[in-house]
Short mmCIF file of C-alpha atoms in Angstrom, two decimals:
data_model
loop_
_atom_site.label_atom_id
_atom_site.label_comp_id
_atom_site.label_asym_id
_atom_site.label_seq_id
_atom_site.Cartn_x
_atom_site.Cartn_y
_atom_site.Cartn_z
CA MET Z 6 -86.60 36.50 -196.59
CA LYS Z 7 -89.37 38.85 -197.79
CA LYS Z 8 -92.86 37.38 -197.60
CA ILE Z 9 -95.06 37.91 -200.67
CA LEU Z 10 -98.84 37.49 -200.93
CA LEU Z 11 -100.30 36.91 -204.42
CA ILE Z 12 -103.89 37.77 -205.33
CA ASP Z 13 -105.15 37.10 -208.88
CA ASP Z 14 -108.31 35.46 -210.18
CA ASP Z 15 -106.38 33.57 -212.91
CA GLU Z 16 -104.91 30.45 -211.31
CA LEU Z 17 -102.43 29.89 -214.15
CA ILE Z 18 -101.04 33.42 -213.77
CA THR Z 19 -100.81 32.98 -210.01
CA MET Z 20 -98.82 29.76 -210.44
CA SER Z 21 -96.50 31.42 -212.96
CA LEU Z 22 -95.93 34.43 -210.69
CA GLU Z 23 -95.22 32.14 -207.76
CA MET Z 24 -92.49 30.38 -209.75
CA ILE Z 25 -90.91 33.68 -210.82
CA ILE Z 26 -90.94 35.11 -207.30
CA ASN Z 27 -89.71 31.98 -205.52
CA ALA Z 28 -86.83 31.76 -208.00
CA GLU Z 29 -85.67 35.25 -206.94
CA GLU Z 30 -83.27 35.26 -204.01
CA GLY Z 31 -84.69 36.88 -200.91
CA PHE Z 32 -88.39 36.42 -201.76
CA GLU Z 33 -90.93 33.76 -200.89
CA VAL Z 34 -94.63 33.46 -201.72
CA ILE Z 35 -96.42 32.68 -198.45
CA GLY Z 36 -100.01 32.84 -199.64
CA LYS Z 37 -102.30 33.00 -202.69
CA GLY Z 38 -105.87 34.09 -203.29
CA ASN Z 39 -108.24 34.79 -206.17
CA SER Z 40 -110.37 37.75 -205.06
CA GLY Z 41 -110.01 41.08 -203.33
CA ARG Z 42 -111.98 39.87 -200.34
CA GLU Z 43 -109.65 36.91 -199.98
CA GLY Z 44 -106.73 39.33 -200.27
CA VAL Z 45 -108.01 41.35 -197.29
CA LYS Z 46 -108.50 38.19 -195.23
CA LEU Z 47 -105.09 36.71 -196.08
CA PHE Z 48 -103.28 40.00 -195.47
CA ASP Z 49 -104.70 40.14 -191.95
CA GLU Z 50 -103.76 36.51 -191.31
CA LEU Z 51 -100.30 36.37 -192.91
CA ASN Z 52 -98.98 39.94 -192.52
CA PRO Z 53 -96.87 39.81 -195.72
CA ASP Z 54 -94.04 42.21 -196.50
CA LEU Z 55 -95.59 42.92 -199.91
CA LEU Z 56 -98.92 42.27 -201.60
CA LEU Z 57 -98.95 41.74 -205.39
CA MET Z 58 -102.54 42.01 -206.59
CA ASP Z 59 -104.67 42.20 -209.73
CA ILE Z 60 -107.35 44.89 -210.09
CA ARG Z 61 -110.29 43.41 -211.98
CA MET Z 62 -111.60 40.51 -209.90
CA ALA Z 63 -114.97 39.18 -208.85
CA ASP Z 64 -116.38 39.59 -205.33
CA MET Z 65 -114.14 42.61 -204.50
CA ASN Z 66 -111.77 44.29 -206.94
CA GLY Z 67 -108.15 45.12 -206.16
CA LEU Z 68 -108.76 48.83 -205.62
CA GLU Z 69 -111.45 48.16 -203.03
CA ALA Z 70 -109.28 45.56 -201.34
CA ALA Z 71 -106.26 47.89 -201.24
CA GLU Z 72 -108.36 50.66 -199.69
CA GLU Z 73 -109.58 48.34 -196.94
CA ILE Z 74 -106.11 46.93 -196.27
CA LEU Z 75 -104.48 50.37 -196.11
CA SER Z 76 -107.16 51.63 -193.75
CA LYS Z 77 -106.00 49.00 -191.25
CA HIS Z 78 -102.34 48.61 -192.23
CA LYS Z 79 -101.11 52.09 -193.18
CA ASP Z 80 -97.58 50.91 -193.98
CA ALA Z 81 -98.70 48.04 -196.24
CA ILE Z 82 -96.68 47.73 -199.44
CA ILE Z 83 -99.04 46.98 -202.32
CA LEU Z 84 -98.19 46.55 -206.00
CA PHE Z 85 -100.87 46.21 -208.64
CA LEU Z 86 -100.12 43.82 -211.51
CA THR Z 87 -102.85 44.09 -214.12
CA THR Z 88 -103.62 43.87 -217.83
CA PHE Z 89 -105.34 47.25 -217.83
CA SER Z 90 -103.65 50.67 -218.03
CA ASP Z 91 -106.86 52.72 -217.68
CA ASP Z 92 -106.16 56.29 -216.56
CA GLU Z 93 -108.93 56.04 -213.97
CA TYR Z 94 -107.39 52.92 -212.45
CA ILE Z 95 -103.93 54.49 -212.34
CA VAL Z 96 -105.14 57.66 -210.61
CA LYS Z 97 -107.25 55.71 -208.11
CA ALA Z 98 -104.36 53.38 -207.33
CA LEU Z 99 -101.93 56.21 -206.70
CA LYS Z 100 -104.47 58.15 -204.69
CA LEU Z 101 -104.81 55.16 -202.38
CA GLY Z 102 -101.08 55.26 -201.75
CA VAL Z 103 -100.06 51.90 -203.26
CA ARG Z 104 -96.38 51.44 -204.05
CA GLY Z 105 -96.72 50.77 -207.76
CA TYR Z 106 -98.68 49.84 -210.87
CA LEU Z 107 -97.31 47.24 -213.29
CA LEU Z 108 -98.68 45.59 -216.40
CA LYS Z 109 -98.68 41.82 -216.76
CA GLN Z 110 -96.91 42.03 -220.11
CA ASP Z 111 -93.94 43.50 -218.21
CA TYR Z 112 -93.62 40.37 -216.04
CA LYS Z 113 -89.89 40.04 -216.83
CA SER Z 114 -89.25 43.22 -214.84
CA LEU Z 115 -91.17 41.90 -211.81
CA PRO Z 116 -88.14 40.78 -209.72
CA ALA Z 117 -86.49 44.20 -210.11
CA ALA Z 118 -89.81 45.88 -209.29
CA LEU Z 119 -90.16 43.85 -206.08
CA HIS Z 120 -86.67 44.84 -204.95
CA ALA Z 121 -87.35 48.51 -205.77
CA ALA Z 122 -90.67 48.49 -203.89
CA MET Z 123 -89.06 46.94 -200.81
CA ASP Z 124 -86.38 49.66 -200.98
CA GLY Z 125 -89.10 52.31 -200.71
CA GLN Z 126 -89.32 53.28 -204.37
CA SER Z 127 -92.50 53.76 -206.38
CA VAL Z 128 -92.70 51.38 -209.33
CA PHE Z 129 -94.46 51.92 -212.67
CA GLY Z 130 -94.53 49.85 -215.84
CA GLY Z 131 -93.21 51.43 -219.03
CA ALA Z 132 -96.67 52.06 -220.48
CA ILE Z 133 -97.74 53.68 -217.21
CA VAL Z 134 -94.73 55.99 -217.19
CA ASP Z 135 -95.65 57.04 -220.74
CA LYS Z 136 -99.08 58.13 -219.50
CA LEU Z 137 -97.82 60.28 -216.61
CA PRO Z 138 -96.87 63.38 -218.66
CA ALA Z 139 -100.37 63.56 -220.17
CA LEU Z 140 -101.97 63.08 -216.76
CA MET Z 141 -99.75 65.80 -215.31
CA SER Z 142 -100.48 68.14 -218.21
CA THR Z 143 -104.22 67.75 -217.68
CA ALA Z 144 -103.78 68.24 -213.95
CA GLU Z 145 -101.74 71.42 -214.46
CA GLU Z 146 -104.44 72.92 -216.70
CA ASP Z 147 -107.02 72.36 -213.97
CA SER Z 148 -104.74 73.24 -211.07
CA GLY Z 149 -106.05 75.65 -208.49
CA PHE Z 150 -103.99 74.59 -205.48
CA ASP Z 151 -102.06 77.38 -203.77
CA TYR Z 152 -98.70 75.86 -202.86
CA GLU Z 153 -97.60 79.12 -201.27
CA SER Z 154 -100.31 78.72 -198.67
CA LYS Z 155 -98.43 75.63 -197.48
CA ASP Z 156 -95.13 77.53 -197.49
CA ILE Z 157 -93.78 75.47 -200.43
CA SER Z 158 -90.69 77.20 -201.82
CA GLU Z 159 -89.76 77.34 -205.50
CA LYS Z 160 -87.04 74.72 -205.01
CA GLU Z 161 -89.42 72.45 -203.11
CA TYR Z 162 -91.92 72.78 -205.95
CA GLU Z 163 -89.23 71.71 -208.43
CA VAL Z 164 -88.58 68.64 -206.28
CA ILE Z 165 -92.31 67.85 -206.24
CA GLN Z 166 -92.48 68.05 -210.04
CA LEU Z 167 -89.52 65.73 -210.50
CA VAL Z 168 -90.90 63.21 -207.99
CA ALA Z 169 -94.19 63.22 -209.92
CA GLU Z 170 -92.26 62.53 -213.13
CA GLY Z 171 -90.78 59.42 -211.56
CA PHE Z 172 -87.19 60.51 -210.96
CA SER Z 173 -85.20 58.95 -208.09
CA ASN Z 174 -83.51 61.01 -205.36
CA LYS Z 175 -80.17 60.57 -207.11
CA GLU Z 176 -81.57 61.80 -210.44
CA ILE Z 177 -83.29 64.76 -208.77
CA ALA Z 178 -80.03 65.66 -207.04
CA GLN Z 179 -78.21 65.66 -210.39
CA LYS Z 180 -80.86 67.75 -212.12
CA LEU Z 181 -81.06 70.37 -209.35
CA PHE Z 182 -77.32 70.30 -208.50
CA LEU Z 183 -77.99 69.17 -204.94
CA SER Z 184 -76.72 66.34 -202.77
CA GLU Z 185 -78.93 63.27 -202.27
CA GLY Z 186 -79.09 64.12 -198.56
CA THR Z 187 -80.43 67.57 -199.35
CA VAL Z 188 -83.08 66.05 -201.64
CA ARG Z 189 -84.12 63.67 -198.86
CA ASN Z 190 -84.41 66.60 -196.46
CA TYR Z 191 -86.50 68.53 -199.00
CA LEU Z 192 -88.81 65.53 -199.39
CA SER Z 193 -89.27 65.11 -195.64
CA THR Z 194 -90.13 68.79 -195.29
CA ILE Z 195 -92.52 68.72 -198.27
CA LEU Z 196 -94.36 65.65 -196.97
CA GLU Z 197 -94.73 67.27 -193.57
CA LYS Z 198 -96.03 70.55 -195.02
CA LEU Z 199 -98.55 68.82 -197.28
CA GLU Z 200 -99.47 66.20 -194.66
CA LEU Z 201 -98.68 63.30 -196.98
CA ARG Z 202 -97.21 59.89 -196.15
CA ASP Z 203 -94.76 59.12 -198.95
CA ARG Z 204 -93.54 60.07 -202.43
CA THR Z 205 -96.33 58.06 -204.09
CA GLN Z 206 -98.98 60.17 -202.39
CA LEU Z 207 -96.93 63.25 -203.25
CA ALA Z 208 -96.95 62.31 -206.95
CA ILE Z 209 -100.71 61.81 -207.07
CA PHE Z 210 -101.23 65.03 -205.06
CA TYR Z 211 -99.32 66.89 -207.75
CA LEU Z 212 -101.21 65.13 -210.56
CA LYS Z 213 -104.56 66.07 -209.04
CA ASN Z 214 -103.63 69.57 -207.85
#
């Protein structure tokens, strides 16, 4: 049973999310809070498998809370569930290394998103995915990072691009005519060369550089 912690300043939304999550086999809500500061406290106390948290909250917002939690629990799995799809929020969230960014209007896809996040995938709502090409385009125009200085090969760079566009290992393998195992090996090597933790950090690294 995967333990879920919910943090949202709207009590009605928290109750609704709790019902949705508890109805999904394999998941159980073990704690609830209504501010980022409470989220930090409860995460330390309950050690959940996944934290589902809003961004705009009083006392301490979700971004600040996530930064503090990840500074102490580097493997924490955090998903943001918010009403706002601001570019600044998205970039900050990904830069922190959270597992995903969902919009509350996409609540029907929440169970699938929870399963995907627990399986190690990065999760984005449809509206967020739509924004990624524009964010990448802007990043490419401003790019000054020398990938060759990190010994990134042309094939590895292609893998980085496809990860940033949200493709799974299987999809990347199909596009580049590789096996999934080879893609996984490429990713491990890339993360080591760029000194990054996971594919989420790799995506935001590409967006910013």
